[in-house]
Amino acid sequence: MRLHRLDVTAFGPFGGSQSVDFDTLSAAGLFLLHGPTGAGKTSVLDAVCYALYGAVPGARHSGQGLSLRSDHADPATRTEVRLELTVAGRRLEITRQPPWERPKKRGTGTTLDKAQSWLRAYDPAAGTWRDRSRSHQEIGEEITQLLGMSREQFCQVVLLPQGDFARFLRADAEARARLLGRLFDTRRFADVEKRLAERRRATEARVREGDAALLADAHRMQQEAGDAMELPELAPGEPGLAEAVLAAAAVARSTARERLTVAHCRLTAAESAQAAADRALAEVRELARLQDRFAEARRRAGHLEEQAGAHREAQARMERGRKAETVAPALELRGAAEAEHRLTAAAETHARGLLPQSFADAGAAGLAAAARRAAEELGGLESARRAEQRLAELVAERAGLDRQEGADEEALREAGTWLAGWDALRAGLHHRLESAQEAATRAEQLAVQREPARRRLDAARLRDRLAGDMETTRQRALDSERDALAARAHWLDLKEQRLNGIAAELAVNLTDGEPCAVCGATEHPAPARRVAGHVDREAEERALAAHQRADERRAESERRLGVVREALAAATAEAGDTPTEQLAAQADELEREYTRARRAASGLHATREELRRAEQERERRLADRQQAEVRAASRLTRRDTLDQERALLEKELAQARGAAGSVAARAAQLERLTARLTDAADATRAAEDSARRLKDADARLADAAYRAGFVTPRDAAAALLDDAAHRDLQHLLDARQSEEAAVRAILAEADTAAAARRPPADLEAAERAAASAAGRLREAASARDAAARCRAELDRLSARAADGIRGLAPLREEYDRVARLAALTAGTSADNERRMRLESYVLAARLEQVAAAATVRLRSMSAGRYTLVHSDDRTGRGRSGLGLHVVDAWTGRERDTATLSGGETFFASLALALGLADVVTDEAGGVRLDTLFIDEGFGSLDDQTLDEVLDVLDSLRERDRSVGIVSHVADLRRRVHAQLEVVKGRSGSTLRSLG
């Protein structure tokens, strides 16, 4: 991957549009990105990461979108990042625009535009750019696939971040595991651990479930067997449970078979005793039945003798009833004629009571003629009815015109009053609208001034605080410089003393016959002797170490002084020389003016709406007044027409209704009279016809009664039986006859008479004996059935338990195998001596590769002194696998990375980062990374180490790589010629290429 060009607009600290030509910077192989603290050096790297992945690195990842926009940008300028790069042999251009809260095109306020992305690819054949996608998701997936790295991996491999690898170098195993897990994506191995643990829990649960089912069957067998079975005191999952349950079940089945044999013998004896008792009870019951039958027949014969007189009377009554049946038709005819006559007479009386007194003696013909005359008069009133209805309509319409006239007069008065005050109302609303618009304009002007005033106040406060820290920091830097010079002078003095006495030091190792290391002579006649105060190598090295430590403290003090000085200069440039109190007062006054202007402008929309409603109301009232005037003119003509038609109709109706209140009342009178006359005529004719039919029925009834042998029709009616009485009397006679025959038959039976001569039967004693035998039989049968059910249930449960044990055996074997694997991968098994999890084992292999790759560069940076090695030793009671140590070639000892000094930690971290980049690149499929960035840390190095580190970084050019160093260390500006400077200003930062 090689970067070519980066364009940013309104991004981070860059208020305008800035461009970076990476091709020019990368030509030198090593370039420097520098600028004051807070100017935006890291924002350049953020822009690269945002263009590729749509997000910025590390801790700055929170609050994406609106927070990426520059506070210095013009409100109408949209934030945009465009990156041109070559990856996997393809030249691409990525453009991203985060969400933007822009001013509305119409009205006031802002609206939110969504984020947008573009991906274009360069076509070398056509020499043009071609669009590939505008989808955030598609672009992200394609970039990730081409680079072979996620955003986290890219930020660790390409944008080597501030302090991350120093923390990784000193971190414990858990922290290293988290970072390596993200970079190498070892989640699949963690998933294997999780899957094995889940399978172990699942199989364990199934084994326990099978044992629980086995114990449940054992409890049911114990319930069936009672005290013949004892359960084993074992829990589900414990060994030996299945064998103990099967043994107890075998004992219970044997006992159940013995109990079933005894129950069969008892049941056979009880069945024989119950059969003999049943035969004796049947004989006693038959004797008792025959004796009761003979006694009942004698009692029934005596009862028949007592009822002989009533029987003869019933026979005589039945005979008279048969004679009266010949007179029944005449009686029915006479009763119907009498009922009809009563009804018609009552109807006639009622109908005549409703007529006027003048029709009291009129016959049916006279009443019918009077009804015809009243109907003819009623037909003549139809035209008068229509005239009366029209008159009512005229009266209602005339009243409606009067009501409309009153409403129009009231509307005209109200419209006139409102329109009279229109000019004053309109002038007041226009004045309020102009005031609100002026306040809104003032508020917008003040809003633009608020943010610069707040930033200037914050800068003034920072300026005052840094001014107080400046003197303290300067004094510390001077003290550190004096200490460093003194330590250097002491070291050089000791070094000179050692060189002066080096002959004595070399003479210690001289041996007769052995050549001298200096001159080669084998004879040593006058070797030098050490004098008092001789300086040896150890003393010189201690002085050198002290000098190096003092020099490191001096460099750190100078770095801190430079940071404070730059921060103070930036704060002074932002705030100027104005006192902080004056800036605070100006900011407060500006805030109060802005609040007042906002409050005054808040009624602008409401005032416009009120003016619009008032104008609409004026138009409506003018239209209502014009319509009311038109309606008043048309009402005059309509009122005269209605009055003329009303006079003509009233004259016509006065003639038609006569003495009645209205034509309808007169018509109702005639309708009632016609109906009553017609009803009275019909009722009179019906009464006359029913009287003739009643007279004829009386004559026929007298003749029929005489022929049947009755003196009068009344006697015949008394002797007549209705259907119910006839059936009851006949049933009584038939029952008497049947009872006499039945009694004679029973008294003639031989066995019944013989039983009557025997002693009375003792039925209660026989029933008690039979019931006792039946109870003993039921008890024996129940005992036999219970024993049979117990044996069958024990056989069934034993077979099911045996089947369950056989079926559970493969599952128990699977559980043992899965449990061993899960414990091994989780690091809890005794076979896993180092308690190393599967994921940790994979990460340890990756860490070993990283350490080997980092050692190549670490040896160059440390002049061959240090080597990084991976350690899988356990720390305390924790797990092993991710230890990282450093081997010191000067001492030959291995020690913890936390013991390295600040400068050593930096170049060890840098070597580790570069090694990790190589390993991750290989892991990602060998994607070539031609551009790397290293962010800060060079201020902790002395001149010699800095040269060695730069040599290592410069060697990366051999593989056509370019390395960008992000730092504000002044010495790097002299050593690295290709530079990209970030210039900080009050209107935002800018980029400038140097060298």
XYZ file of C-alpha atoms in Angstrom, residues 14-568:
555
model
C -7.891 22.626 9.414
C -10.502 25.307 8.767
C -9.947 25.467 4.996
C -8.706 23.069 2.312
C -5.244 21.524 2.716
C -3.318 19.003 0.571
C -0.444 16.588 1.226
C 1.658 15.240 -1.680
C 2.949 11.943 -0.281
C 4.749 11.105 -3.549
C 7.065 14.113 -3.055
C 7.573 13.394 0.646
C 8.180 9.666 0.043
C 10.878 10.307 -2.570
C 13.432 10.816 0.227
C 12.297 7.606 1.996
C 12.186 9.321 5.408
C 10.128 12.459 6.071
C 9.170 14.440 9.183
C 5.694 15.655 10.161
C 6.212 18.371 12.796
C 4.525 21.391 14.312
C 3.579 22.930 17.658
C 1.623 20.983 20.235
C -2.065 20.939 19.313
C -1.433 22.146 15.751
C -2.859 18.949 14.203
C -0.022 16.560 13.417
C -1.989 13.527 14.529
C -5.054 14.858 12.658
C -3.235 14.158 9.373
C -3.041 10.479 10.379
C -6.674 10.627 11.531
C -7.651 11.838 8.061
C -5.846 8.901 6.402
C -7.570 6.386 8.709
C -10.953 8.086 8.287
C -10.662 8.007 4.479
C -9.899 4.272 4.529
C -12.239 3.023 7.261
C -14.706 5.840 7.974
C -13.434 6.154 11.571
C -10.429 7.641 13.368
C -7.955 5.612 15.480
C -7.931 4.613 19.124
C -9.479 6.743 21.846
C -10.541 9.355 19.291
C -12.979 6.828 17.789
C -15.847 7.998 20.041
C -18.196 10.701 18.821
C -17.785 10.247 15.070
C -19.450 12.467 12.531
C -20.128 16.002 13.736
C -17.083 16.025 16.060
C -14.729 15.649 13.056
C -15.743 19.035 11.664
C -13.365 21.963 12.198
C -14.609 24.727 14.476
C -12.686 27.194 12.247
C -14.596 26.249 9.079
C -17.081 28.491 7.327
C -20.693 27.371 8.030
C -21.306 26.900 4.287
C -18.199 24.689 3.778
C -18.716 20.928 4.074
C -16.157 18.669 5.769
C -14.452 16.338 3.293
C -11.455 13.940 3.200
C -10.062 12.585 -0.115
C -7.235 10.013 -0.247
C -5.483 8.722 -3.344
C -3.496 5.497 -2.899
C -2.254 2.349 -4.624
C -3.045 -1.031 -3.059
C -2.763 -4.513 -4.548
C -1.674 -2.968 -7.875
C -4.797 -0.783 -8.151
C -4.885 3.011 -7.899
C -7.931 4.147 -5.942
C -9.449 7.424 -4.791
C -11.617 7.443 -1.637
C -13.741 10.470 -0.700
C -15.675 10.665 2.556
C -17.950 13.380 3.954
C -19.101 12.952 7.576
C -22.577 14.086 8.722
C -22.924 17.854 8.347
C -25.207 20.249 10.168
C -25.554 22.981 7.526
C -27.671 26.181 7.407
C -31.119 25.760 5.896
C -31.527 27.031 2.318
C -34.887 28.509 3.234
C -35.644 30.194 6.523
C -33.436 30.105 9.586
C -31.836 27.313 11.576
C -29.860 24.260 10.451
C -30.541 20.842 8.959
C -28.503 17.601 9.120
C -27.096 16.064 5.915
C -26.177 12.382 6.031
C -22.624 11.093 5.605
C -21.500 10.310 2.039
C -18.716 8.181 0.543
C -17.275 7.678 -2.961
C -14.816 5.095 -4.304
C -13.174 5.600 -7.719
C -10.581 3.466 -9.542
C -8.089 4.736 -12.119
C -8.250 3.105 -15.557
C -4.710 3.306 -17.062
C -5.913 2.301 -20.522
C -8.510 5.087 -20.745
C -6.579 7.504 -18.543
C -9.735 8.360 -16.529
C -11.255 7.681 -13.127
C -14.227 5.296 -12.974
C -16.837 5.236 -10.188
C -16.940 1.979 -8.220
C -19.342 2.502 -5.310
C -21.131 5.054 -3.137
C -22.116 2.618 -0.361
C -20.393 2.980 3.030
C -20.622 -0.765 3.630
C -19.367 -1.825 0.191
C -16.438 0.603 0.326
C -15.471 -0.560 3.830
C -15.604 -4.238 2.835
C -13.537 -3.687 -0.338
C -10.825 -1.654 1.445
C -10.616 -4.220 4.258
C -10.341 -7.030 1.702
C -7.644 -5.243 -0.341
C -5.552 -4.281 2.712
C -6.209 -7.557 4.490
C -6.431 -5.664 7.788
C -9.150 -4.294 10.034
C -9.066 -0.721 11.307
C -7.460 -1.811 14.607
C -4.736 -3.740 12.742
C -4.095 -0.822 10.373
C -3.734 1.618 13.291
C -1.187 -0.654 14.972
C 0.756 -1.596 11.810
C 0.752 1.541 9.652
C 0.037 4.342 12.158
C 2.330 3.349 15.016
C 0.514 5.265 17.816
C 1.786 7.314 20.744
C 2.804 5.128 23.702
C 0.730 2.062 22.697
C 3.720 -0.248 22.202
C 5.525 1.065 25.284
C 2.476 -0.011 27.255
C 2.397 -3.308 25.358
C 6.068 -3.845 26.217
C 5.418 -3.430 29.956
C 1.918 -4.952 30.043
C 0.928 -8.179 31.749
C -0.145 -11.319 29.894
C -3.864 -10.435 29.888
C -3.283 -6.982 28.323
C -0.969 -8.461 25.667
C -3.589 -11.103 24.921
C -6.239 -8.448 24.274
C -4.063 -6.516 21.784
C -2.727 -9.589 19.984
C -6.219 -11.070 19.833
C -7.485 -7.974 18.034
C -4.555 -7.894 15.599
C -4.440 -11.593 14.681
C -8.167 -12.290 15.112
C -7.878 -15.430 17.223
C -11.557 -15.460 18.045
C -11.957 -18.790 16.245
C -9.696 -20.457 18.807
C -11.642 -18.839 21.649
C -14.793 -20.088 19.930
C -13.325 -23.607 19.948
C -12.747 -23.305 23.707
C -16.264 -21.996 24.201
C -17.762 -24.696 21.986
C -15.968 -27.469 23.876
C -17.065 -26.008 27.221
C -20.660 -25.807 25.962
C -20.500 -29.414 24.730
C -19.069 -30.514 28.067
C -21.918 -28.786 29.942
C -24.494 -30.173 27.520
C -23.258 -33.778 27.735
C -22.894 -33.498 31.513
C -26.472 -32.270 31.742
C -27.644 -35.149 29.542
C -25.753 -37.698 31.693
C -27.237 -36.212 34.846
C -30.633 -36.193 33.188
C -30.277 -39.908 32.335
C -29.184 -40.739 35.911
C -32.085 -38.670 37.261
C -34.502 -40.669 35.079
C -32.897 -43.897 36.358
C -33.328 -42.777 39.968
C -36.935 -41.771 39.212
C -37.620 -45.321 37.944
C -35.921 -46.707 41.070
C -38.175 -44.585 43.306
C -41.247 -45.830 41.435
C -40.020 -49.434 41.884
C -39.571 -48.781 45.603
C -43.129 -47.409 45.777
C -44.419 -50.606 44.143
C -42.240 -53.029 46.156
C -42.597 -51.292 49.537
C -40.154 -52.548 52.194
C -38.876 -55.258 49.832
C -36.497 -52.810 48.082
C -33.812 -50.455 49.463
C -32.468 -47.635 47.236
C -28.728 -46.856 46.975
C -27.686 -43.540 48.582
C -26.065 -42.129 45.408
C -26.671 -38.861 43.488
C -27.050 -38.504 39.663
C -23.680 -38.659 37.929
C -21.920 -40.667 40.675
C -20.252 -43.966 39.620
C -21.892 -47.289 40.576
C -25.430 -45.894 40.528
C -26.629 -48.088 37.630
C -25.296 -51.374 39.117
C -26.810 -50.631 42.552
C -30.241 -49.865 41.039
C -30.244 -53.083 38.945
C -29.307 -55.237 41.976
C -32.036 -53.707 44.159
C -34.587 -54.194 41.338
C -33.727 -57.941 41.047
C -34.407 -58.508 44.775
C -37.709 -56.615 44.518
C -38.884 -58.716 41.517
C -38.185 -62.017 43.310
C -40.166 -60.940 46.387
C -43.088 -59.795 44.176
C -43.320 -63.235 42.481
C -43.537 -65.037 45.861
C -46.339 -62.702 47.031
C -48.304 -63.327 43.802
C -48.260 -67.167 44.332
C -49.665 -66.857 47.909
C -52.406 -64.466 46.691
C -53.536 -66.979 43.985
C -54.081 -69.729 46.631
C -56.151 -67.461 48.887
C -58.332 -66.339 45.961
C -59.223 -69.969 45.006
C -60.454 -70.773 48.559
C -62.522 -67.597 48.774
C -64.237 -68.310 45.414
C -65.427 -71.790 46.643
C -66.880 -70.372 49.905
C -68.646 -67.530 48.064
C -70.325 -69.985 45.577
C -71.856 -72.080 48.431
C -73.190 -68.950 50.201
C -74.781 -67.686 46.959
C -76.672 -70.995 46.440
C -78.112 -70.936 49.982
C -79.185 -67.274 49.622
C -80.987 -68.004 46.337
C -83.065 -70.807 47.948
C -84.117 -68.616 50.910
C -85.048 -65.737 48.601
C -87.309 -67.983 46.470
C -89.195 -69.296 49.585
C -89.678 -65.755 50.883
C -90.972 -64.623 47.468
C -93.631 -67.366 47.262
C -94.847 -66.765 50.834
C -95.142 -63.020 50.178
C -96.997 -63.706 46.882
C -99.673 -65.889 48.591
C -100.237 -63.352 51.383
C -100.567 -60.485 48.876
C -103.189 -62.444 46.815
C -105.370 -63.024 49.938
C -105.190 -59.306 50.803
C -106.204 -58.257 47.242
C -109.242 -60.633 47.261
C -110.569 -59.022 50.460
C -110.190 -55.540 48.981
C -112.277 -56.530 45.914
C -115.189 -57.672 48.102
C -115.180 -54.333 49.920
C -115.515 -52.332 46.575
C -118.388 -54.386 44.986
C -121.125 -51.632 45.477
C -119.015 -48.890 43.886
C -118.393 -51.219 40.938
C -122.155 -51.626 40.240
C -122.707 -47.820 40.358
C -119.933 -47.269 37.806
C -121.530 -49.770 35.432
C -124.901 -47.893 35.597
C -123.265 -44.516 34.954
C -121.461 -45.917 31.923
C -124.827 -47.063 30.441
C -126.475 -43.571 30.820
C -123.446 -41.960 29.242
C -123.753 -44.153 26.129
C -127.430 -42.974 25.664
C -126.488 -39.277 26.124
C -123.898 -39.504 23.362
C -126.798 -39.509 20.763
C -127.919 -36.039 22.004
C -124.355 -34.538 22.018
C -124.404 -33.042 18.428
C -127.614 -31.102 19.122
C -126.177 -29.776 22.403
C -123.017 -28.594 20.685
C -124.988 -26.835 17.899
C -127.208 -25.005 20.402
C -124.181 -23.859 22.502
C -122.388 -22.467 19.430
C -125.524 -20.541 18.320
C -125.984 -19.053 21.800
C -122.344 -17.908 22.014
C -122.525 -16.314 18.567
C -125.727 -14.418 19.477
C -124.168 -12.985 22.640
C -121.140 -11.705 20.698
C -123.127 -10.039 17.883
C -125.546 -8.366 20.328
C -122.667 -6.908 22.349
C -120.970 -5.619 19.146
C -124.208 -3.931 18.049
C -124.663 -2.220 21.404
C -121.065 -0.919 21.360
C -121.286 0.379 17.760
C -124.599 2.277 18.400
C -123.099 3.832 21.575
C -120.480 5.676 19.461
C -123.094 7.318 17.155
C -124.930 10.627 17.718
C -128.366 10.378 19.379
C -130.086 11.077 16.068
C -129.078 7.588 14.773
C -130.253 5.605 17.884
C -133.402 4.088 16.239
C -132.049 3.790 12.682
C -131.924 0.366 11.064
C -129.083 -1.219 9.131
C -130.206 0.332 5.813
C -130.504 3.838 7.312
C -127.071 3.636 8.856
C -125.489 2.553 5.543
C -127.090 5.497 3.668
C -125.801 7.994 6.253
C -122.263 6.564 5.879
C -122.330 7.101 2.078
C -123.345 10.768 2.487
C -120.448 11.465 4.958
C -117.885 9.849 2.574
C -118.999 12.068 -0.310
C -118.488 15.213 1.815
C -114.984 14.005 2.861
C -113.881 13.674 -0.781
C -114.643 17.316 -1.421
C -112.059 18.524 1.191
C -108.847 17.256 -0.624
C -108.089 20.578 -2.426
C -108.590 22.496 0.824
C -105.957 20.276 2.504
C -103.322 21.154 -0.131
C -104.102 24.867 0.290
C -103.686 24.572 4.079
C -100.251 22.885 3.688
C -99.087 25.615 1.278
C -100.184 28.304 3.771
C -98.027 26.702 6.506
C -95.024 26.670 4.149
C -95.541 30.387 3.374
C -95.652 31.282 7.078
C -92.396 29.325 7.767
C -90.596 30.929 4.820
C -91.716 34.419 5.923
C -90.335 33.779 9.458
C -87.020 32.543 7.975
C -86.666 35.785 5.985
C -87.168 37.801 9.181
C -84.477 35.781 11.026
C -82.047 36.153 8.117
C -82.588 39.895 8.090
C -81.710 40.157 11.800
C -78.547 38.045 11.373
C -77.357 40.115 8.390
C -77.874 43.372 10.266
C -75.795 42.043 13.201
C -72.997 40.860 10.836
C -72.895 44.271 9.113
C -72.537 46.082 12.436
C -69.731 43.737 13.631
C -67.809 43.954 10.297
C -68.011 47.722 10.307
C -66.644 47.964 13.836
C -63.696 45.592 13.090
C -62.761 47.252 9.768
C -62.729 50.661 11.420
C -59.677 49.586 13.528
C -57.822 47.772 10.699
C -55.272 50.527 9.923
C -54.114 50.815 13.532
C -53.857 47.002 13.912
C -51.809 46.641 10.706
C -49.398 49.433 11.683
C -48.775 47.853 15.109
C -48.056 44.427 13.619
C -45.638 45.850 11.032
C -43.761 47.680 13.791
C -43.431 44.501 15.877
C -42.244 42.545 12.803
C -39.511 45.048 11.969
C -38.271 45.045 15.578
C -38.066 41.250 15.680
C -36.185 41.108 12.347
C -33.622 43.634 13.582
C -33.137 41.595 16.769
C -32.635 38.363 14.741
C -29.983 40.038 12.585
C -28.236 41.312 15.693
C -28.338 37.825 17.269
C -26.709 36.266 14.182
C -23.927 38.855 14.264
C -23.324 38.248 17.977
C -23.371 34.446 17.516
C -20.432 34.724 15.105
C -18.470 36.700 17.731
C -19.215 34.378 20.696
C -16.983 31.391 19.831
C -13.819 33.484 19.025
C -14.332 35.404 22.272
C -14.601 32.170 24.287
C -11.511 30.698 22.609
C -9.561 33.890 23.254
C -10.612 33.857 26.929
C -9.572 30.184 27.316
C -6.225 30.975 25.658
C -5.685 33.948 28.033
C -6.315 31.753 31.067
C -3.914 29.126 29.686
C -1.370 31.901 28.967
C -1.511 33.094 32.594
C -1.084 29.568 33.938
C 1.811 28.734 31.591
C 3.551 32.015 32.392
C 3.712 30.903 36.022
C 5.064 27.471 35.039
C 7.660 28.882 32.624
C 10.158 30.143 35.222
C 10.002 26.942 37.253
C 10.574 24.811 34.163
C 13.454 27.058 32.975
C 15.189 26.793 36.366
C 14.840 23.009 36.337
C 16.347 22.878 32.841
C 19.361 25.003 33.970
C 19.903 22.768 37.007
C 19.725 19.643 34.841
C 22.199 21.156 32.368
C 24.679 21.989 35.165
C 24.351 18.476 36.588
C 24.873 16.955 33.123
C 28.013 19.079 32.493
C 29.412 18.153 35.899
C 28.748 14.463 35.318
C 30.327 14.641 31.853
C 33.420 16.427 33.261
C 33.713 13.795 36.005
C 33.445 10.957 33.469
C 36.036 12.530 31.121
C 38.358 13.131 34.066
C 38.109 9.480 35.141
C 38.512 8.334 31.563
C 41.690 10.410 31.232
C 43.041 9.023 34.506
C 42.342 5.482 33.323
C 44.089 6.108 29.994
C 47.086 7.488 31.891
C 47.254 4.332 33.988
C 46.230 1.868 31.258
C 49.791 0.409 31.197
C 49.419 -0.808 34.777
C 46.012 -2.249 33.956
C 47.446 -4.144 30.969
C 50.479 -5.323 32.987
C 48.241 -7.260 35.323
C 47.594 -9.792 32.575
C 51.295 -10.171 31.471
C 52.853 -13.658 31.829
C 56.472 -14.621 31.192
C 56.827 -16.279 27.804
C 53.449 -14.954 26.591
C 53.451 -12.072 24.046
C 52.414 -8.620 25.159
C 49.017 -7.455 23.810
C 50.569 -4.067 22.912
C 54.107 -4.692 21.639
C 54.154 -8.496 21.222
C 57.366 -9.024 23.283
C 57.599 -12.247 25.269
C 59.847 -10.747 27.955
C 58.505 -8.232 30.433
C 61.506 -6.831 32.390
C 59.733 -3.818 34.015
C 55.926 -4.079 33.999
C 54.107 -0.979 35.187
C 52.659 -0.895 38.677
C 49.336 0.614 39.779
C 49.614 3.785 41.776
C 47.329 5.027 44.515
C 43.945 6.255 43.206
C 44.122 4.149 40.036
C 40.866 4.272 38.021
C 39.722 0.878 36.730
C 37.129 0.013 34.088
C 34.258 -0.405 36.559
C 34.746 3.107 37.949
C 34.802 4.575 34.446
C 31.615 2.715 33.468
C 29.850 3.911 36.637
C 30.824 7.491 35.802
C 29.649 6.991 32.215
C 26.282 5.617 33.405
C 25.915 8.578 35.766
C 26.749 10.949 32.897
C 24.153 9.260 30.636
C 21.479 9.463 33.312
C 22.226 13.131 33.922
C 22.146 13.779 30.177
C 18.780 12.024 29.897
C 17.413 14.216 32.694
C 18.795 17.283 30.914
C 17.160 16.272 27.628
C 13.858 15.608 29.406
C 14.021 19.013 31.111
C 14.763 20.734 27.807
C 11.901 18.879 26.160
C 9.493 19.956 28.899
C 10.777 23.539 28.624
C 10.202 23.468 24.866
C 6.676 22.110 25.340
C 5.826 24.846 27.866
C 7.434 27.537 25.679
C 5.496 26.409 22.577
C 2.247 26.181 24.495
C 2.823 29.670 25.970
